[in-house]
Amino acid sequence: MSFTLEGPTLEGTLVRLEPLGHQHGPDLAVAGEEDRSSYRFTWVPTAAEVGGYIDTQLARSAAGMLAPYAQVERASGRAVGVTAYWDPRLWPTGDSLCAIEVGFTWLAASAQGTGANTEAKYLLFRHAFESWGVERLDLKTDARNSRSRAAIEGVGAHLEGVLRSWSRSWAPGEDGRLRDSAIFSITATEWPDCRVRLEQRIARGLERRQSAADLPTSV
């Protein structure tokens, strides 16, 4: 039986990753219109573009290239961003994955720095390594995007290098141009240590949130 790229719903404490659909469109339209200053190098649709954006991702999914997700904030039930598995590479037998990439990720400004990104990456990584049994997981970003590079390193991926003129640029004014891409990876042998670090980081974040919630409010 040949492998089909289909991402299941993945449940975390802060975020639930649901297969992307048009039901997420209204929430994503609001999310994408929050402060857009951090989106300089990232493909994030405006409210008017969300419908076409979802159509594009679903077409890639139908072609077996992509498994797109909505990132749903569990506390509110709102979709606050997206992410995806993509570029699946199969073993020669065609029945299982040897490697996959995680990408097409963005979050509303209000969801950034909340721990949602870390937990979403953890859920995606864990499923890829422990359910699909991949040997390698890739992440990449515009080489100029220092914020994204720091976030990728923060979830335990290792920089392998920069590939020049490697993929499409999403920077304003650069339509039709290629960007230099910083390539990161995690291998199967690295995953156990990476998992421990991510779980510790998530636990610390949840403890801080609980401590903040327990502080008395002024009257």
mmCIF file of C-alpha atoms in Angstrom:
data_model
loop_
_atom_site.group_PDB
_atom_site.id
_atom_site.type_symbol
_atom_site.label_atom_id
_atom_site.label_comp_id
_atom_site.label_asym_id
_atom_site.label_seq_id
_atom_site.Cartn_x
_atom_site.Cartn_y
_atom_site.Cartn_z
ATOM 1 C CA MET A 1 0.000 0.000 0.000
ATOM 2 C CA SER A 2 1.409 3.396 -0.972
ATOM 3 C CA PHE A 3 1.764 6.123 1.638
ATOM 4 C CA THR A 4 -0.798 8.956 1.555
ATOM 5 C CA LEU A 5 0.045 12.226 3.270
ATOM 6 C CA GLU A 6 -2.876 12.850 5.620
ATOM 7 C CA GLY A 7 -2.366 14.651 8.905
ATOM 8 C CA PRO A 8 -4.708 13.675 11.767
ATOM 9 C CA THR A 9 -6.010 16.100 14.369
ATOM 10 C CA LEU A 10 -3.287 16.624 16.989
ATOM 11 C CA GLU A 11 -4.293 17.676 20.511
ATOM 12 C CA GLY A 12 -2.168 19.744 22.862
ATOM 13 C CA THR A 13 -2.866 21.707 26.017
ATOM 14 C CA LEU A 14 -2.754 25.168 24.447
ATOM 15 C CA VAL A 15 -3.396 24.388 20.804
ATOM 16 C CA ARG A 16 -5.250 21.837 18.711
ATOM 17 C CA LEU A 17 -4.074 21.227 15.159
ATOM 18 C CA GLU A 18 -7.074 20.563 12.917
ATOM 19 C CA PRO A 19 -6.892 19.681 9.200
ATOM 20 C CA LEU A 20 -7.404 23.013 7.444
ATOM 21 C CA GLY A 21 -10.789 23.731 5.894
ATOM 22 C CA HIS A 22 -12.978 26.649 4.883
ATOM 23 C CA GLN A 23 -14.697 26.495 8.275
ATOM 24 C CA HIS A 24 -11.528 28.094 9.639
ATOM 25 C CA GLY A 25 -11.714 30.971 7.165
ATOM 26 C CA PRO A 26 -13.563 33.570 9.293
ATOM 27 C CA ASP A 27 -11.163 33.136 12.227
ATOM 28 C CA LEU A 28 -8.093 33.214 9.985
ATOM 29 C CA ALA A 29 -9.374 36.376 8.290
ATOM 30 C CA VAL A 30 -9.386 38.074 11.696
ATOM 31 C CA ALA A 31 -6.038 36.556 12.718
ATOM 32 C CA GLY A 32 -4.288 37.666 9.545
ATOM 33 C CA GLU A 33 -5.432 41.265 9.986
ATOM 34 C CA GLU A 34 -3.828 41.712 13.401
ATOM 35 C CA ASP A 35 -0.458 43.479 13.574
ATOM 36 C CA ARG A 36 1.293 42.301 10.385
ATOM 37 C CA SER A 37 4.712 43.780 11.148
ATOM 38 C CA SER A 38 6.245 40.348 11.815
ATOM 39 C CA TYR A 39 5.131 38.941 8.447
ATOM 40 C CA ARG A 40 7.725 40.587 6.247
ATOM 41 C CA PHE A 41 9.146 37.302 4.952
ATOM 42 C CA THR A 42 6.100 35.055 5.397
ATOM 43 C CA TRP A 43 3.069 34.275 3.231
ATOM 44 C CA VAL A 44 0.130 35.452 5.367
ATOM 45 C CA PRO A 45 -3.182 36.182 3.630
ATOM 46 C CA THR A 46 -5.201 39.311 4.269
ATOM 47 C CA ALA A 47 -8.873 38.894 5.131
ATOM 48 C CA ALA A 48 -9.804 39.246 1.452
ATOM 49 C CA GLU A 49 -7.274 36.577 0.448
ATOM 50 C CA VAL A 50 -8.110 33.874 2.998
ATOM 51 C CA GLY A 51 -10.569 31.978 0.811
ATOM 52 C CA GLY A 52 -8.078 31.713 -2.055
ATOM 53 C CA TYR A 53 -5.294 30.837 0.363
ATOM 54 C CA ILE A 54 -7.264 27.893 1.747
ATOM 55 C CA ASP A 55 -8.184 26.770 -1.780
ATOM 56 C CA THR A 56 -4.488 26.752 -2.724
ATOM 57 C CA GLN A 57 -3.501 24.718 0.317
ATOM 58 C CA LEU A 58 -6.342 22.239 -0.197
ATOM 59 C CA ALA A 59 -5.328 21.784 -3.846
ATOM 60 C CA ARG A 60 -1.788 20.987 -2.713
ATOM 61 C CA SER A 61 -3.252 18.558 -0.205
ATOM 62 C CA ALA A 62 -5.298 16.824 -2.917
ATOM 63 C CA ALA A 63 -2.098 16.438 -4.943
ATOM 64 C CA GLY A 64 -0.386 14.705 -2.011
ATOM 65 C CA MET A 65 2.127 17.519 -1.526
ATOM 66 C CA LEU A 66 0.851 19.039 1.703
ATOM 67 C CA ALA A 67 -1.083 18.284 4.896
ATOM 68 C CA PRO A 68 -2.273 21.730 6.039
ATOM 69 C CA TYR A 69 -3.485 22.528 9.533
ATOM 70 C CA ALA A 70 -5.333 25.300 11.313
ATOM 71 C CA GLN A 71 -3.832 26.130 14.688
ATOM 72 C CA VAL A 72 -6.818 26.374 17.029
ATOM 73 C CA GLU A 73 -6.404 28.070 20.392
ATOM 74 C CA ARG A 74 -8.029 25.687 22.837
ATOM 75 C CA ALA A 75 -8.977 28.342 25.386
ATOM 76 C CA SER A 76 -11.075 30.291 22.887
ATOM 77 C CA GLY A 77 -11.770 27.723 20.171
ATOM 78 C CA ARG A 78 -10.545 30.200 17.542
ATOM 79 C CA ALA A 79 -8.200 29.421 14.672
ATOM 80 C CA VAL A 80 -5.223 31.726 15.247
ATOM 81 C CA GLY A 81 -2.860 30.551 12.510
ATOM 82 C CA VAL A 82 -1.806 27.720 10.245
ATOM 83 C CA THR A 83 1.003 25.241 9.751
ATOM 84 C CA ALA A 84 1.608 22.173 7.594
ATOM 85 C CA TYR A 85 3.516 19.062 6.756
ATOM 86 C CA TRP A 86 4.827 19.192 3.240
ATOM 87 C CA ASP A 87 7.376 17.892 0.727
ATOM 88 C CA PRO A 88 7.016 14.222 1.767
ATOM 89 C CA ARG A 89 9.930 12.000 0.705
ATOM 90 C CA LEU A 90 9.229 8.292 0.510
ATOM 91 C CA TRP A 91 11.402 5.228 0.767
ATOM 92 C CA PRO A 92 11.897 3.477 -2.616
ATOM 93 C CA THR A 93 9.098 1.045 -1.756
ATOM 94 C CA GLY A 94 6.676 3.976 -1.682
ATOM 95 C CA ASP A 95 4.808 2.674 1.342
ATOM 96 C CA SER A 96 6.350 4.833 4.073
ATOM 97 C CA LEU A 97 8.000 8.181 4.686
ATOM 98 C CA CYS A 98 11.712 8.682 5.169
ATOM 99 C CA ALA A 99 11.526 12.488 5.614
ATOM 100 C CA ILE A 100 9.066 15.357 5.801
ATOM 101 C CA GLU A 101 9.172 19.140 6.146
ATOM 102 C CA VAL A 102 7.197 21.346 8.531
ATOM 103 C CA GLY A 103 6.396 24.771 7.131
ATOM 104 C CA PHE A 104 3.799 27.273 5.905
ATOM 105 C CA THR A 105 3.510 28.419 9.523
ATOM 106 C CA TRP A 106 2.096 31.707 10.739
ATOM 107 C CA LEU A 107 0.319 32.891 13.879
ATOM 108 C CA ALA A 108 -1.776 35.916 14.696
ATOM 109 C CA ALA A 109 0.207 38.581 16.529
ATOM 110 C CA SER A 110 -1.820 37.940 19.703
ATOM 111 C CA ALA A 111 -0.849 34.232 19.650
ATOM 112 C CA GLN A 112 2.866 34.841 19.191
ATOM 113 C CA GLY A 113 4.939 34.364 22.329
ATOM 114 C CA THR A 114 2.166 32.401 24.070
ATOM 115 C CA GLY A 115 3.770 28.976 23.736
ATOM 116 C CA ALA A 116 1.390 27.951 20.946
ATOM 117 C CA ASN A 117 4.166 27.725 18.352
ATOM 118 C CA THR A 118 6.354 25.546 20.574
ATOM 119 C CA GLU A 119 3.516 23.163 21.361
ATOM 120 C CA ALA A 120 2.381 22.982 17.733
ATOM 121 C CA LYS A 121 5.910 22.099 16.619
ATOM 122 C CA TYR A 122 6.110 19.468 19.360
ATOM 123 C CA LEU A 123 2.864 17.853 18.192
ATOM 124 C CA LEU A 124 3.997 17.819 14.557
ATOM 125 C CA PHE A 125 7.469 16.519 15.359
ATOM 126 C CA ARG A 126 6.169 13.795 17.670
ATOM 127 C CA HIS A 127 3.688 12.509 15.114
ATOM 128 C CA ALA A 128 6.272 12.542 12.324
ATOM 129 C CA PHE A 129 8.923 10.653 14.286
ATOM 130 C CA GLU A 130 6.768 8.366 16.419
ATOM 131 C CA SER A 131 3.777 7.595 14.181
ATOM 132 C CA TRP A 132 5.222 7.903 10.691
ATOM 133 C CA GLY A 133 8.725 6.827 11.705
ATOM 134 C CA VAL A 134 10.591 9.434 9.667
ATOM 135 C CA GLU A 135 14.369 9.548 9.775
ATOM 136 C CA ARG A 136 14.559 13.292 9.204
ATOM 137 C CA LEU A 137 12.427 16.394 9.604
ATOM 138 C CA ASP A 138 13.218 19.654 7.789
ATOM 139 C CA LEU A 139 12.377 23.297 8.419
ATOM 140 C CA LYS A 140 13.449 26.275 6.344
ATOM 141 C CA THR A 141 12.990 30.020 6.297
ATOM 142 C CA ASP A 142 14.148 33.119 4.492
ATOM 143 C CA ALA A 143 17.799 33.490 5.470
ATOM 144 C CA ARG A 144 17.120 37.154 6.348
ATOM 145 C CA ASN A 145 14.358 36.277 8.810
ATOM 146 C CA SER A 146 16.289 36.345 12.081
ATOM 147 C CA ARG A 147 13.126 36.025 14.180
ATOM 148 C CA SER A 148 12.039 32.856 12.400
ATOM 149 C CA ARG A 149 15.543 31.402 12.525
ATOM 150 C CA ALA A 150 15.688 31.953 16.281
ATOM 151 C CA ALA A 151 12.287 30.315 16.742
ATOM 152 C CA ILE A 152 13.334 27.272 14.697
ATOM 153 C CA GLU A 153 16.544 26.888 16.671
ATOM 154 C CA GLY A 154 14.492 27.321 19.841
ATOM 155 C CA VAL A 155 12.500 24.158 19.110
ATOM 156 C CA GLY A 156 15.668 22.111 18.739
ATOM 157 C CA ALA A 157 16.439 22.124 15.022
ATOM 158 C CA HIS A 158 20.014 22.405 13.756
ATOM 159 C CA LEU A 159 21.116 24.840 11.068
ATOM 160 C CA GLU A 160 22.666 22.982 8.147
ATOM 161 C CA GLY A 161 23.432 25.966 5.956
ATOM 162 C CA VAL A 162 22.012 28.524 3.567
ATOM 163 C CA LEU A 163 20.989 27.550 0.039
ATOM 164 C CA ARG A 164 21.265 30.495 -2.304
ATOM 165 C CA SER A 165 18.308 31.438 -4.516
ATOM 166 C CA TRP A 166 16.533 28.315 -3.301
ATOM 167 C CA SER A 167 12.841 29.112 -3.026
ATOM 168 C CA ARG A 168 10.221 31.743 -3.738
ATOM 169 C CA SER A 169 10.513 35.022 -1.864
ATOM 170 C CA TRP A 170 7.427 36.267 -0.014
ATOM 171 C CA ALA A 171 8.988 39.630 0.851
ATOM 172 C CA PRO A 172 7.077 42.678 -0.412
ATOM 173 C CA GLY A 173 8.318 43.880 -3.779
ATOM 174 C CA GLU A 174 10.085 40.592 -4.546
ATOM 175 C CA ASP A 175 7.430 38.842 -6.645
ATOM 176 C CA GLY A 176 9.062 36.527 -9.159
ATOM 177 C CA ARG A 177 12.348 36.461 -7.254
ATOM 178 C CA LEU A 178 14.034 33.682 -5.312
ATOM 179 C CA ARG A 179 15.286 33.976 -1.772
ATOM 180 C CA ASP A 180 18.231 32.456 0.059
ATOM 181 C CA SER A 181 16.835 29.793 2.421
ATOM 182 C CA ALA A 182 18.275 28.776 5.782
ATOM 183 C CA ILE A 183 17.850 24.998 6.121
ATOM 184 C CA PHE A 184 17.344 23.315 9.507
ATOM 185 C CA SER A 185 16.795 19.693 10.462
ATOM 186 C CA ILE A 186 16.145 17.209 13.255
ATOM 187 C CA THR A 187 17.087 13.568 12.766
ATOM 188 C CA ALA A 188 15.535 10.492 14.325
ATOM 189 C CA THR A 189 18.572 9.954 16.558
ATOM 190 C CA GLU A 190 18.252 13.545 17.843
ATOM 191 C CA TRP A 191 14.510 13.377 18.444
ATOM 192 C CA PRO A 192 14.512 11.757 21.937
ATOM 193 C CA ASP A 193 16.662 14.541 23.418
ATOM 194 C CA CYS A 194 14.743 17.163 21.445
ATOM 195 C CA ARG A 195 11.462 15.771 22.769
ATOM 196 C CA VAL A 196 12.629 16.024 26.374
ATOM 197 C CA ARG A 197 13.743 19.641 25.902
ATOM 198 C CA LEU A 198 10.480 20.598 24.219
ATOM 199 C CA GLU A 199 8.379 18.941 26.918
ATOM 200 C CA GLN A 200 10.357 20.759 29.605
ATOM 201 C CA ARG A 201 9.962 24.062 27.780
ATOM 202 C CA ILE A 202 6.207 23.534 27.379
ATOM 203 C CA ALA A 203 5.862 22.590 31.066
ATOM 204 C CA ARG A 204 7.726 25.733 32.161
ATOM 205 C CA GLY A 205 5.483 27.863 29.980
ATOM 206 C CA LEU A 206 2.343 26.301 31.421
ATOM 207 C CA GLU A 207 3.648 26.836 34.951
ATOM 208 C CA ARG A 208 4.261 30.522 34.208
ATOM 209 C CA ARG A 209 0.759 30.887 32.780
ATOM 210 C CA GLN A 210 -0.738 29.217 35.852
ATOM 211 C CA SER A 211 1.302 31.406 38.205
ATOM 212 C CA ALA A 212 0.126 34.513 36.377
ATOM 213 C CA ALA A 213 -3.462 33.317 36.545
ATOM 214 C CA ASP A 214 -3.144 32.738 40.303
ATOM 215 C CA LEU A 215 -1.944 36.282 41.038
ATOM 216 C CA PRO A 216 -4.556 38.333 42.892
ATOM 217 C CA THR A 217 -6.172 41.105 40.896
ATOM 218 C CA SER A 218 -6.367 44.638 42.254
ATOM 219 C CA VAL A 219 -9.760 46.067 43.153
#
